mmCIF file of C-alpha atoms and ligand atoms in Angstrom:
data_model
loop_
_atom_site.group_PDB
_atom_site.id
_atom_site.type_symbol
_atom_site.label_atom_id
_atom_site.label_comp_id
_atom_site.label_asym_id
_atom_site.label_seq_id
_atom_site.Cartn_x
_atom_site.Cartn_y
_atom_site.Cartn_z
ATOM 1 C CA MET A 1 0.000 0.000 0.000
ATOM 2 C CA ALA A 2 1.329 3.459 -0.875
ATOM 3 C CA LYS A 3 2.310 5.616 2.090
ATOM 4 C CA PRO A 4 -0.043 8.569 2.602
ATOM 5 C CA SER A 5 1.388 11.744 1.139
ATOM 6 C CA ARG A 6 2.589 14.786 3.043
ATOM 7 C CA PRO A 7 4.343 17.964 1.974
ATOM 8 C CA ALA A 8 8.110 17.570 1.551
ATOM 9 C CA PRO A 9 9.876 18.206 4.887
ATOM 10 C CA LYS A 10 11.506 21.642 5.161
ATOM 11 C CA PRO A 11 15.317 21.367 5.155
ATOM 12 C CA SER A 12 16.280 23.919 7.809
ATOM 13 C CA LEU A 13 14.193 23.429 10.943
ATOM 14 C CA ARG A 14 16.190 23.939 14.153
ATOM 15 C CA LEU A 15 13.429 22.271 16.147
ATOM 16 C CA LEU A 16 14.271 18.990 14.424
ATOM 17 C CA ASP A 17 17.992 19.113 15.262
ATOM 18 C CA PRO A 18 17.802 17.461 18.696
ATOM 19 C CA PHE A 19 15.706 14.638 17.214
ATOM 20 C CA LYS A 20 18.575 13.991 14.792
ATOM 21 C CA GLY A 21 21.080 14.034 17.660
ATOM 22 C CA VAL A 22 22.372 17.477 16.666
ATOM 23 C CA THR A 23 22.884 19.460 19.876
ATOM 24 C CA SER A 24 23.982 22.986 20.747
ATOM 25 C CA SER A 25 24.354 25.328 23.705
ATOM 26 C CA THR A 26 21.555 27.383 22.138
ATOM 27 C CA PRO A 27 18.583 24.998 22.170
ATOM 28 C CA PRO A 28 15.498 25.511 20.013
ATOM 29 C CA ILE A 29 12.697 27.273 21.891
ATOM 30 C CA TRP A 30 8.909 27.475 21.753
ATOM 31 C CA LEU A 31 6.409 27.866 24.596
ATOM 32 C CA MET A 32 3.232 25.988 25.408
ATOM 33 C CA ARG A 33 0.231 28.310 24.971
ATOM 34 C CA GLN A 34 2.436 30.838 23.188
ATOM 35 C CA ALA A 35 -0.664 32.147 21.405
ATOM 36 C CA GLY A 36 -3.357 33.509 23.678
ATOM 37 C CA ARG A 37 -4.751 36.045 26.028
ATOM 38 C CA TYR A 38 -1.446 37.561 27.231
ATOM 39 C CA LEU A 39 -1.048 39.071 23.749
ATOM 40 C CA PRO A 40 -3.162 42.173 22.946
ATOM 41 C CA GLU A 41 -3.231 41.242 19.254
ATOM 42 C CA TYR A 42 -4.749 37.857 20.205
ATOM 43 C CA ARG A 43 -7.483 39.524 22.257
ATOM 44 C CA GLU A 44 -8.316 41.697 19.271
ATOM 45 C CA VAL A 45 -8.740 38.754 16.860
ATOM 46 C CA ARG A 46 -10.575 36.759 19.522
ATOM 47 C CA ALA A 47 -13.115 39.590 19.914
ATOM 48 C CA LYS A 48 -13.555 39.768 16.143
ATOM 49 C CA ALA A 49 -14.099 35.995 15.856
ATOM 50 C CA GLY A 50 -17.008 35.901 18.302
ATOM 51 C CA GLY A 51 -16.629 32.794 20.469
ATOM 52 C CA PHE A 52 -13.497 30.776 21.153
ATOM 53 C CA LEU A 53 -14.787 27.881 19.039
ATOM 54 C CA ASP A 54 -15.556 30.247 16.154
ATOM 55 C CA LEU A 55 -11.894 31.220 16.283
ATOM 56 C CA CYS A 56 -10.699 27.592 16.330
ATOM 57 C CA TYR A 57 -12.857 26.672 13.319
ATOM 58 C CA ASN A 58 -11.974 29.737 11.258
ATOM 59 C CA PRO A 59 -8.804 28.732 9.366
ATOM 60 C CA ALA A 60 -7.834 32.298 8.418
ATOM 61 C CA LEU A 61 -8.164 33.631 11.963
ATOM 62 C CA ALA A 62 -6.742 30.510 13.650
ATOM 63 C CA ALA A 63 -3.701 30.755 11.355
ATOM 64 C CA GLU A 64 -3.383 34.445 12.155
ATOM 65 C CA VAL A 65 -3.266 33.913 15.939
ATOM 66 C CA THR A 66 -0.787 31.046 15.461
ATOM 67 C CA LEU A 67 1.512 33.441 13.591
ATOM 68 C CA GLN A 68 1.277 36.299 16.118
ATOM 69 C CA PRO A 69 3.854 34.970 18.616
ATOM 70 C CA ILE A 70 6.163 33.987 15.745
ATOM 71 C CA ARG A 71 6.152 37.557 14.439
ATOM 72 C CA ARG A 72 6.866 38.950 17.892
ATOM 73 C CA TYR A 73 9.454 36.499 19.142
ATOM 74 C CA GLY A 74 10.699 34.356 16.250
ATOM 75 C CA PHE A 75 10.219 31.073 18.122
ATOM 76 C CA ASP A 76 11.648 27.972 16.446
ATOM 77 C CA ALA A 77 8.174 26.433 16.308
ATOM 78 C CA ALA A 78 4.577 27.510 15.961
ATOM 79 C CA ILE A 79 1.861 25.430 17.576
ATOM 80 C CA LEU A 80 -1.363 25.116 15.660
ATOM 81 C CA PHE A 81 -4.072 27.211 17.290
ATOM 82 C CA ALA A 82 -6.823 24.786 18.285
ATOM 83 C CA ASP A 83 -7.879 23.050 21.488
ATOM 84 C CA ILE A 84 -7.757 19.498 22.826
ATOM 85 C CA LEU A 85 -11.537 19.632 23.248
ATOM 86 C CA LEU A 86 -12.203 19.985 19.513
ATOM 87 C CA VAL A 87 -12.059 16.190 19.405
ATOM 88 C CA PRO A 88 -15.112 15.591 21.653
ATOM 89 C CA ASP A 89 -16.785 18.476 19.846
ATOM 90 C CA ALA A 90 -16.175 16.860 16.449
ATOM 91 C CA LEU A 91 -17.435 13.547 17.873
ATOM 92 C CA GLY A 92 -20.714 15.315 18.549
ATOM 93 C CA GLN A 93 -20.603 15.684 22.324
ATOM 94 C CA GLY A 94 -21.521 19.353 22.255
ATOM 95 C CA LEU A 95 -18.939 21.823 23.587
ATOM 96 C CA ARG A 96 -19.330 25.420 24.607
ATOM 97 C CA PHE A 97 -17.111 27.941 26.315
ATOM 98 C CA ALA A 98 -19.093 30.031 28.776
ATOM 99 C CA GLU A 99 -17.459 33.369 29.629
ATOM 100 C CA GLY A 100 -15.394 33.003 32.792
ATOM 101 C CA GLU A 101 -16.389 29.345 33.231
ATOM 102 C CA GLY A 102 -14.078 27.479 30.885
ATOM 103 C CA PRO A 103 -15.273 24.559 28.770
ATOM 104 C CA LEU A 104 -18.668 22.891 29.258
ATOM 105 C CA LEU A 105 -19.719 19.573 27.681
ATOM 106 C CA ASP A 106 -22.826 17.387 28.080
ATOM 107 C CA PRO A 107 -21.247 14.690 30.277
ATOM 108 C CA ILE A 108 -20.834 11.109 29.087
ATOM 109 C CA THR A 109 -21.008 9.024 32.218
ATOM 110 C CA SER A 110 -21.602 5.430 31.167
ATOM 111 C CA ALA A 111 -21.059 3.017 28.291
ATOM 112 C CA SER A 112 -24.654 3.540 27.147
ATOM 113 C CA ASP A 113 -23.878 7.247 26.538
ATOM 114 C CA LEU A 114 -21.151 6.307 24.061
ATOM 115 C CA SER A 115 -23.715 5.941 21.275
ATOM 116 C CA ARG A 116 -23.903 9.749 21.314
ATOM 117 C CA LEU A 117 -20.384 9.864 19.876
ATOM 118 C CA GLN A 118 -20.037 9.584 16.110
ATOM 119 C CA PRO A 119 -16.470 8.988 14.939
ATOM 120 C CA SER A 120 -17.649 8.921 11.320
ATOM 121 C CA ALA A 121 -19.019 12.476 11.625
ATOM 122 C CA THR A 122 -15.736 14.167 12.602
ATOM 123 C CA ARG A 123 -14.554 14.936 9.040
ATOM 124 C CA PRO A 124 -15.950 18.453 8.501
ATOM 125 C CA LYS A 125 -14.464 19.810 11.736
ATOM 126 C CA TYR A 126 -11.120 18.000 11.402
ATOM 127 C CA ALA A 127 -10.952 19.327 7.834
ATOM 128 C CA LEU A 128 -11.198 22.915 9.114
ATOM 129 C CA VAL A 129 -8.248 22.294 11.432
ATOM 130 C CA ALA A 130 -6.306 20.691 8.571
ATOM 131 C CA GLU A 131 -7.032 23.775 6.482
ATOM 132 C CA THR A 132 -5.487 25.951 9.208
ATOM 133 C CA VAL A 133 -2.408 23.706 9.095
ATOM 134 C CA ALA A 134 -2.202 23.986 5.300
ATOM 135 C CA ARG A 135 -2.380 27.790 5.496
ATOM 136 C CA LEU A 136 0.341 27.851 8.134
ATOM 137 C CA ARG A 137 2.510 25.635 6.006
ATOM 138 C CA GLN A 138 2.340 28.385 3.367
ATOM 139 C CA ASP A 139 2.610 31.385 5.671
ATOM 140 C CA LEU A 140 5.201 30.417 8.283
ATOM 141 C CA PRO A 141 8.834 31.455 7.795
ATOM 142 C CA LYS A 142 10.797 28.569 6.275
ATOM 143 C CA GLU A 143 12.872 28.104 9.444
ATOM 144 C CA THR A 144 9.817 27.763 11.729
ATOM 145 C CA ALA A 145 8.508 24.275 12.431
ATOM 146 C CA LEU A 146 4.787 23.667 12.802
ATOM 147 C CA ILE A 147 3.590 21.554 15.722
ATOM 148 C CA GLY A 148 0.256 19.766 15.436
ATOM 149 C CA PHE A 149 -1.340 18.343 18.568
ATOM 150 C CA CYS A 150 -4.141 16.537 20.301
ATOM 151 C CA GLY A 151 -5.068 15.798 23.886
ATOM 152 C CA ALA A 152 -4.201 12.308 25.095
ATOM 153 C CA PRO A 153 -7.230 10.024 25.509
ATOM 154 C CA TRP A 154 -7.074 10.074 29.324
ATOM 155 C CA THR A 155 -6.989 13.861 29.612
ATOM 156 C CA VAL A 156 -9.693 14.378 26.983
ATOM 157 C CA ALA A 157 -11.828 11.727 28.710
ATOM 158 C CA THR A 158 -11.611 13.592 32.047
ATOM 159 C CA TYR A 159 -13.393 16.547 30.431
ATOM 160 C CA MET A 160 -15.866 14.361 28.542
ATOM 161 C CA VAL A 161 -16.941 12.501 31.675
ATOM 162 C CA GLU A 162 -16.928 15.416 34.117
ATOM 163 C CA GLY A 163 -18.494 17.774 31.559
ATOM 164 C CA ARG A 164 -16.050 20.493 32.595
ATOM 165 C CA GLY A 165 -12.619 21.083 34.043
ATOM 166 C CA SER A 166 -12.193 19.757 37.584
ATOM 167 C CA LYS A 167 -9.536 19.526 40.257
ATOM 168 C CA ASP A 168 -9.574 15.803 40.998
ATOM 169 C CA HIS A 169 -11.091 14.287 37.800
ATOM 170 C CA ALA A 170 -13.093 12.019 40.091
ATOM 171 C CA ALA A 171 -15.890 11.286 37.607
ATOM 172 C CA ALA A 172 -13.502 9.700 35.085
ATOM 173 C CA ARG A 173 -11.526 7.904 37.802
ATOM 174 C CA PHE A 174 -14.706 6.417 39.310
ATOM 175 C CA TRP A 175 -15.962 5.221 35.940
ATOM 176 C CA ALA A 176 -12.555 3.732 35.117
ATOM 177 C CA TYR A 177 -12.544 1.756 38.402
ATOM 178 C CA ARG A 178 -16.193 0.698 38.340
ATOM 179 C CA ASP A 179 -16.554 -0.314 34.694
ATOM 180 C CA ARG A 180 -13.199 -0.999 33.086
ATOM 181 C CA GLU A 181 -14.690 -2.351 29.872
ATOM 182 C CA GLY A 182 -17.047 0.552 29.374
ATOM 183 C CA PHE A 183 -14.359 3.148 30.049
ATOM 184 C CA GLN A 184 -11.971 1.254 27.761
ATOM 185 C CA LYS A 185 -14.519 1.696 24.960
ATOM 186 C CA LEU A 186 -14.383 5.475 25.429
ATOM 187 C CA ILE A 187 -10.570 5.387 25.415
ATOM 188 C CA ASP A 188 -10.618 3.201 22.278
ATOM 189 C CA ILE A 189 -12.823 5.719 20.454
ATOM 190 C CA LEU A 190 -10.397 8.480 21.432
ATOM 191 C CA VAL A 191 -7.328 6.492 20.353
ATOM 192 C CA GLU A 192 -8.797 5.815 16.910
ATOM 193 C CA THR A 193 -10.058 9.319 16.261
ATOM 194 C CA SER A 194 -6.791 10.880 17.545
ATOM 195 C CA ILE A 195 -4.774 8.827 15.038
ATOM 196 C CA ASP A 196 -7.095 10.025 12.297
ATOM 197 C CA TYR A 197 -6.955 13.662 13.490
ATOM 198 C CA LEU A 198 -3.164 13.792 13.919
ATOM 199 C CA GLY A 199 -2.675 12.015 10.601
ATOM 200 C CA GLN A 200 -4.716 14.715 8.884
ATOM 201 C CA GLN A 201 -2.572 17.383 10.524
ATOM 202 C CA VAL A 202 0.627 15.724 9.256
ATOM 203 C CA LYS A 203 -0.847 15.295 5.796
ATOM 204 C CA ALA A 204 -1.636 19.016 5.743
ATOM 205 C CA GLY A 205 1.905 19.978 6.797
ATOM 206 C CA ALA A 206 2.590 19.559 10.537
ATOM 207 C CA ASP A 207 6.312 18.841 11.121
ATOM 208 C CA VAL A 208 6.109 17.573 14.710
ATOM 209 C CA LEU A 209 3.232 16.371 16.918
ATOM 210 C CA GLN A 210 2.612 16.822 20.633
ATOM 211 C CA ILE A 211 0.216 14.763 22.742
ATOM 212 C CA PHE A 212 -0.951 16.711 25.808
ATOM 213 C CA ASP A 213 -1.703 14.521 28.835
ATOM 214 C CA THR A 214 -2.265 17.328 31.299
ATOM 215 C CA TRP A 215 -3.947 15.157 33.936
ATOM 216 C CA ALA A 216 -1.714 12.048 33.709
ATOM 217 C CA GLY A 217 -0.441 12.790 37.226
ATOM 218 C CA VAL A 218 -3.695 12.020 39.060
ATOM 219 C CA LEU A 219 -3.442 8.278 38.330
ATOM 220 C CA PRO A 220 -1.752 5.575 40.439
ATOM 221 C CA ASP A 221 0.881 3.576 38.554
ATOM 222 C CA ASP A 222 -1.230 0.695 37.281
ATOM 223 C CA GLU A 223 -4.002 3.059 36.192
ATOM 224 C CA LEU A 224 -1.438 5.280 34.512
ATOM 225 C CA ASP A 225 -0.197 2.279 32.606
ATOM 226 C CA ARG A 226 -3.701 1.361 31.466
ATOM 227 C CA TRP A 227 -5.120 4.785 30.624
ATOM 228 C CA VAL A 228 -2.048 6.894 29.794
ATOM 229 C CA VAL A 229 0.794 4.659 28.592
ATOM 230 C CA GLU A 230 -1.153 2.059 26.577
ATOM 231 C CA PRO A 231 -3.401 4.491 24.664
ATOM 232 C CA THR A 232 -0.457 6.805 23.922
ATOM 233 C CA LYS A 233 1.568 3.850 22.676
ATOM 234 C CA ARG A 234 -1.272 2.941 20.297
ATOM 235 C CA ILE A 235 -1.460 6.500 18.976
ATOM 236 C CA VAL A 236 2.317 6.607 18.446
ATOM 237 C CA GLU A 237 2.181 3.247 16.614
ATOM 238 C CA GLY A 238 -0.769 4.408 14.543
ATOM 239 C CA ILE A 239 0.994 7.579 13.408
ATOM 240 C CA LYS A 240 4.362 5.888 12.871
ATOM 241 C CA ALA A 241 2.727 3.273 10.628
ATOM 242 C CA SER A 242 1.999 6.041 8.117
ATOM 243 C CA TYR A 243 4.531 8.723 9.038
ATOM 244 C CA PRO A 244 7.590 7.089 10.645
ATOM 245 C CA ASP A 245 9.752 10.209 10.460
ATOM 246 C CA VAL A 246 7.445 12.703 12.198
ATOM 247 C CA PRO A 247 8.702 13.274 15.760
ATOM 248 C CA ILE A 248 6.061 12.876 18.475
ATOM 249 C CA ILE A 249 6.441 14.635 21.837
ATOM 250 C CA GLY A 250 4.455 13.277 24.778
ATOM 251 C CA PHE A 251 3.595 15.514 27.736
ATOM 252 C CA PRO A 252 2.486 13.281 30.638
ATOM 253 C CA ARG A 253 2.165 16.132 33.109
ATOM 254 C CA GLY A 254 2.692 15.105 36.720
ATOM 255 C CA ALA A 255 3.819 11.559 35.876
ATOM 256 C CA GLY A 256 6.949 11.976 38.012
ATOM 257 C CA ALA A 257 9.078 8.841 38.185
ATOM 258 C CA ALA A 258 6.643 7.074 35.829
ATOM 259 C CA ALA A 259 7.854 9.358 33.017
ATOM 260 C CA LEU A 260 10.724 6.906 32.449
ATOM 261 C CA TRP A 261 8.306 4.048 31.985
ATOM 262 C CA TYR A 262 6.153 6.276 29.754
ATOM 263 C CA VAL A 263 9.137 7.036 27.516
ATOM 264 C CA SER A 264 10.309 3.454 27.153
ATOM 265 C CA GLU A 265 6.843 2.002 26.578
ATOM 266 C CA THR A 266 5.088 4.560 24.374
ATOM 267 C CA GLY A 267 7.873 5.105 21.841
ATOM 268 C CA VAL A 268 7.522 8.897 21.912
ATOM 269 C CA ASP A 269 10.491 10.770 20.431
ATOM 270 C CA GLY A 270 10.261 13.659 22.870
ATOM 271 C CA LEU A 271 9.267 14.053 26.530
ATOM 272 C CA GLY A 272 7.615 17.282 27.663
ATOM 273 C CA CYS A 273 8.769 17.795 31.260
ATOM 274 C CA ASP A 274 6.547 19.644 33.716
ATOM 275 C CA THR A 275 7.803 22.101 36.334
ATOM 276 C CA THR A 276 8.371 19.389 38.938
ATOM 277 C CA MET A 277 10.932 17.451 36.865
ATOM 278 C CA PRO A 278 14.395 18.176 38.300
ATOM 279 C CA PRO A 279 16.621 19.509 35.512
ATOM 280 C CA TYR A 280 19.378 17.041 36.487
ATOM 281 C CA MET A 281 16.976 14.260 35.454
ATOM 282 C CA MET A 282 16.366 16.009 32.161
ATOM 283 C CA GLY A 283 20.102 16.384 31.677
ATOM 284 C CA GLU A 284 21.193 12.948 32.869
ATOM 285 C CA THR A 285 18.593 10.237 33.439
ATOM 286 C CA PHE A 286 16.733 10.811 30.186
ATOM 287 C CA GLN A 287 19.870 11.236 28.117
ATOM 288 C CA ASP A 288 20.333 7.461 28.413
ATOM 289 C CA GLU A 289 16.989 7.046 26.653
ATOM 290 C CA PRO A 290 16.482 7.636 22.935
ATOM 291 C CA VAL A 291 14.411 10.721 23.685
ATOM 292 C CA VAL A 292 14.606 14.501 23.407
ATOM 293 C CA VAL A 293 13.579 16.351 26.568
ATOM 294 C CA GLN A 294 11.584 19.547 26.524
ATOM 295 C CA GLY A 295 10.810 21.991 29.315
ATOM 296 C CA ASN A 296 10.539 23.133 31.994
ATOM 297 C CA LEU A 297 10.641 26.721 33.267
ATOM 298 C CA ASP A 298 7.834 27.537 35.698
ATOM 299 C CA PRO A 299 5.300 29.711 33.802
ATOM 300 C CA LEU A 300 4.934 31.829 36.951
ATOM 301 C CA LEU A 301 8.614 32.795 36.718
ATOM 302 C CA LEU A 302 7.787 34.136 33.280
ATOM 303 C CA VAL A 303 5.213 36.403 34.944
ATOM 304 C CA VAL A 304 7.775 37.587 37.516
ATOM 305 C CA GLY A 305 10.614 38.029 34.999
ATOM 306 C CA GLY A 306 13.799 39.891 35.971
ATOM 307 C CA ASP A 307 16.700 38.286 37.801
ATOM 308 C CA ALA A 308 14.574 35.533 39.340
ATOM 309 C CA MET A 309 13.678 34.285 35.876
ATOM 310 C CA ASP A 310 17.167 34.794 34.434
ATOM 311 C CA GLU A 311 18.811 32.764 37.189
ATOM 312 C CA ARG A 312 16.624 29.737 36.622
ATOM 313 C CA VAL A 313 16.913 30.018 32.846
ATOM 314 C CA ASP A 314 20.714 30.034 33.149
ATOM 315 C CA GLU A 315 20.611 27.029 35.459
ATOM 316 C CA ILE A 316 18.512 25.047 32.989
ATOM 317 C CA LEU A 317 20.698 26.094 30.052
ATOM 318 C CA GLU A 318 23.845 25.087 31.871
ATOM 319 C CA LEU A 319 22.524 21.665 32.845
ATOM 320 C CA MET A 320 21.193 21.043 29.347
ATOM 321 C CA ASP A 321 24.194 22.364 27.429
ATOM 322 C CA GLY A 322 24.967 20.012 24.543
ATOM 323 C CA LYS A 323 22.067 17.688 25.420
ATOM 324 C CA ARG A 324 19.092 16.652 23.269
ATOM 325 C CA PHE A 325 16.912 19.475 24.508
ATOM 326 C CA ILE A 326 14.153 21.912 23.525
ATOM 327 C CA PHE A 327 13.611 24.916 25.783
ATOM 328 C CA ASN A 328 9.995 25.357 26.894
ATOM 329 C CA LEU A 329 7.896 26.000 29.971
ATOM 330 C CA GLY A 330 6.753 23.256 32.336
ATOM 331 C CA HIS A 331 3.124 24.171 31.521
ATOM 332 C CA GLY A 332 1.299 26.790 29.460
ATOM 333 C CA ILE A 333 1.842 30.577 29.560
ATOM 334 C CA VAL A 334 -0.658 32.196 31.933
ATOM 335 C CA PRO A 335 -2.766 35.167 30.780
ATOM 336 C CA GLN A 336 -1.148 37.716 33.138
ATOM 337 C CA THR A 337 2.321 37.176 31.583
ATOM 338 C CA PRO A 338 3.895 40.487 30.503
ATOM 339 C CA PRO A 339 4.789 40.103 26.790
ATOM 340 C CA GLU A 340 8.144 41.834 27.382
ATOM 341 C CA ASN A 341 9.196 39.026 29.735
ATOM 342 C CA VAL A 342 8.754 36.563 26.890
ATOM 343 C CA ALA A 343 11.066 38.688 24.720
ATOM 344 C CA ARG A 344 13.617 38.724 27.545
ATOM 345 C CA LEU A 345 13.402 34.945 27.890
ATOM 346 C CA VAL A 346 13.968 34.343 24.182
ATOM 347 C CA GLU A 347 16.974 36.690 24.199
ATOM 348 C CA ARG A 348 18.433 34.955 27.220
ATOM 349 C CA VAL A 349 18.045 31.483 25.719
ATOM 350 C CA ARG A 350 19.524 32.629 22.424
ATOM 351 C CA GLY A 351 22.392 34.358 24.231
ATOM 352 C CA SER A 352 21.691 37.633 22.437
HETATM 353 O O1 1CP B 401 -9.369 32.748 24.338
HETATM 354 C C1 1CP B 401 -9.791 32.177 25.361
HETATM 355 O O2 1CP B 401 -10.287 32.820 26.278
HETATM 356 C C2 1CP B 401 -9.749 30.714 25.512
HETATM 357 C C3 1CP B 401 -8.565 30.216 26.253
HETATM 358 C C4 1CP B 401 -7.981 29.029 25.502
HETATM 359 C C5 1CP B 401 -6.910 29.043 24.577
HETATM 360 C C6 1CP B 401 -6.111 30.222 24.130
HETATM 361 C C7 1CP B 401 -8.451 27.709 25.563
HETATM 362 C C8 1CP B 401 -9.625 27.216 26.326
HETATM 363 N N1 1CP B 401 -7.699 26.915 24.701
HETATM 364 C C9 1CP B 401 -6.749 27.694 24.093
HETATM 365 C C10 1CP B 401 -5.794 27.255 23.045
HETATM 366 C C11 1CP B 401 -5.025 26.013 23.251
HETATM 367 N N2 1CP B 401 -5.352 25.008 24.120
HETATM 368 C C12 1CP B 401 -3.868 25.621 22.536
HETATM 369 C C13 1CP B 401 -3.240 26.345 21.331
HETATM 370 C C14 1CP B 401 -2.526 27.598 21.679
HETATM 371 C C15 1CP B 401 -1.090 27.529 22.045
HETATM 372 O O3 1CP B 401 -0.617 26.598 22.720
HETATM 373 O O4 1CP B 401 -0.398 28.487 21.685
HETATM 374 C C16 1CP B 401 -3.457 24.400 23.064
HETATM 375 C C17 1CP B 401 -2.232 23.596 22.665
HETATM 376 C C18 1CP B 401 -4.407 24.019 24.043
HETATM 377 C C19 1CP B 401 -4.371 22.749 24.768
HETATM 378 C C20 1CP B 401 -5.276 22.527 25.926
HETATM 379 N N3 1CP B 401 -6.580 22.899 26.097
HETATM 380 C C21 1CP B 401 -4.908 21.746 27.049
HETATM 381 C C22 1CP B 401 -3.580 21.010 27.199
HETATM 382 C C23 1CP B 401 -2.487 21.936 27.604
HETATM 383 C C24 1CP B 401 -2.588 22.499 29.001
HETATM 384 O O5 1CP B 401 -2.614 23.737 29.097
HETATM 385 O O6 1CP B 401 -2.610 21.720 29.955
HETATM 386 C C25 1CP B 401 -6.010 21.698 27.924
HETATM 387 C C26 1CP B 401 -6.092 20.985 29.264
HETATM 388 C C27 1CP B 401 -7.066 22.423 27.313
HETATM 389 C C28 1CP B 401 -8.450 22.600 27.828
HETATM 390 C C29 1CP B 401 -8.841 24.011 27.924
HETATM 391 N N4 1CP B 401 -9.095 24.795 26.845
HETATM 392 C C30 1CP B 401 -9.347 26.076 27.246
HETATM 393 C C31 1CP B 401 -9.261 26.101 28.665
HETATM 394 C C32 1CP B 401 -9.501 27.307 29.524
HETATM 395 C C33 1CP B 401 -8.909 24.809 29.082
HETATM 396 C C34 1CP B 401 -8.646 24.346 30.527
HETATM 397 C C35 1CP B 401 -9.917 24.033 31.213
HETATM 398 C C36 1CP B 401 -9.738 23.556 32.656
HETATM 399 O O7 1CP B 401 -9.200 22.465 32.908
HETATM 400 O O8 1CP B 401 -10.184 24.275 33.541
#
C-alpha cells in the first residue's frame, strides 16, 4: 500500500535538530500556549471571531493567531491554534465555552452514553483544522517548524466525563474503576479518532506532533499504565505506521518517576517535562533514553521576569548544554504574563 502523502519536509528546521542528535548550547525554543490572552493582538482577533470555538474553526483567523507569537518572538516552532476539546466536539458531544467558566460539555457518564459519539461524523471539523495547518505551512517562515497536537485520551476523557474542568477528575476515575470495559470503549474511540486527526494534521503539513496529557499525574501507577501509557503507545504506533519520520512529543504532566516508563513504553520521540521534573533528570537520566527532553521553566517565573527568571533560565541552560533538549515552559503561559518578559526569555536562551 502506498504511504499517505505529506508535503516535503523543510530542510532547515532547528526544532528537528535534537531529534537527529544534533545538539547545541543554544537549544530551540517554543512555549506551550504561546498564542493567547497575554497578547493584545490575540485579544483583538478573539473579539472579532465571536466565540473561542468560532476562532478555532476559522482557518484564516486561527492561522493568524498562530503566527502572532512567531512575528513577535521568532520562536523555532509555531503550535497550531486549536484546542484538545475539539475532538469531543467533532465527535458530537456538544462543547461550549461560557465566559469566565471554561469549557462545558454534556457529560458522558456510562457506556450507554457512548452511542452519542459519532467517529464517522468528525470529518468536517477535522478538515477545518487541517485547512489551518495547510495555510500555516504556506505562511510560516521557512525556518519555523509547525507543531500539530491533540489531547491524550485520558486527559480528553476527564473533560468528557466530568463535563467540565475539575480539580480531581473524580468522575472519570470512578468510571474507570467501576466499569473498566465501558471506560476502555471510550478510550478506544479516542485512540482511533486521535490517530485520524493527527494524521490529517501531518498530511496538511505539521512537522512535529505533541500529545498533551495534562492530567496524567492524578493516576496511580497501574491506572497510569492502562489509561495513559497504553493508549499513547497505540497512537504513536498508529501515526508511525503512516509517518515514521514525524517526531512525536508526549507531555504526561505530573507523571513523576513514571515518566521513564512512559518514555520506554510509548515510543515517543520527545518528553515534555513539567515544572516538577528536576533539571538534572532532564540532563542525565533521560539522556540514556532515545528521547529529546523539553521543558521546563515555571510559567509563573515568566510572569515575575527579571533576575529571578534569568537565574533559573541560566541554570537550565547550563545543565542542558549540549544535550538533546528543547527549551519550553513546564506548563502553558498564563494570561497575566507580561509580553516583554517573553522577549527577555527568548533573548536569554539565544544568548543575544
Ligand atoms: O481565548 C480564550 O479565552 C480561551 C482560552 C484558551 C486558549 C487560548 C483555551 C480554552 N484553549 C486555548 C488554546 C489552546 N489550548 C492551545 C493552542 C494555543 C497555544 O498553545 O499556543 C493548546 C495547545 C491548548 C491545549 C489545551 N486545552 C490543554 C492542554 C495543555 C494544558 O494547558 O494543559 C487543555 C487541558 C485544554 C483545555 C482548555 N481549553 C481552554 C481552557 C480554559 C482549558 C482548561 C480548562 C480547565 O481544565 O479548567
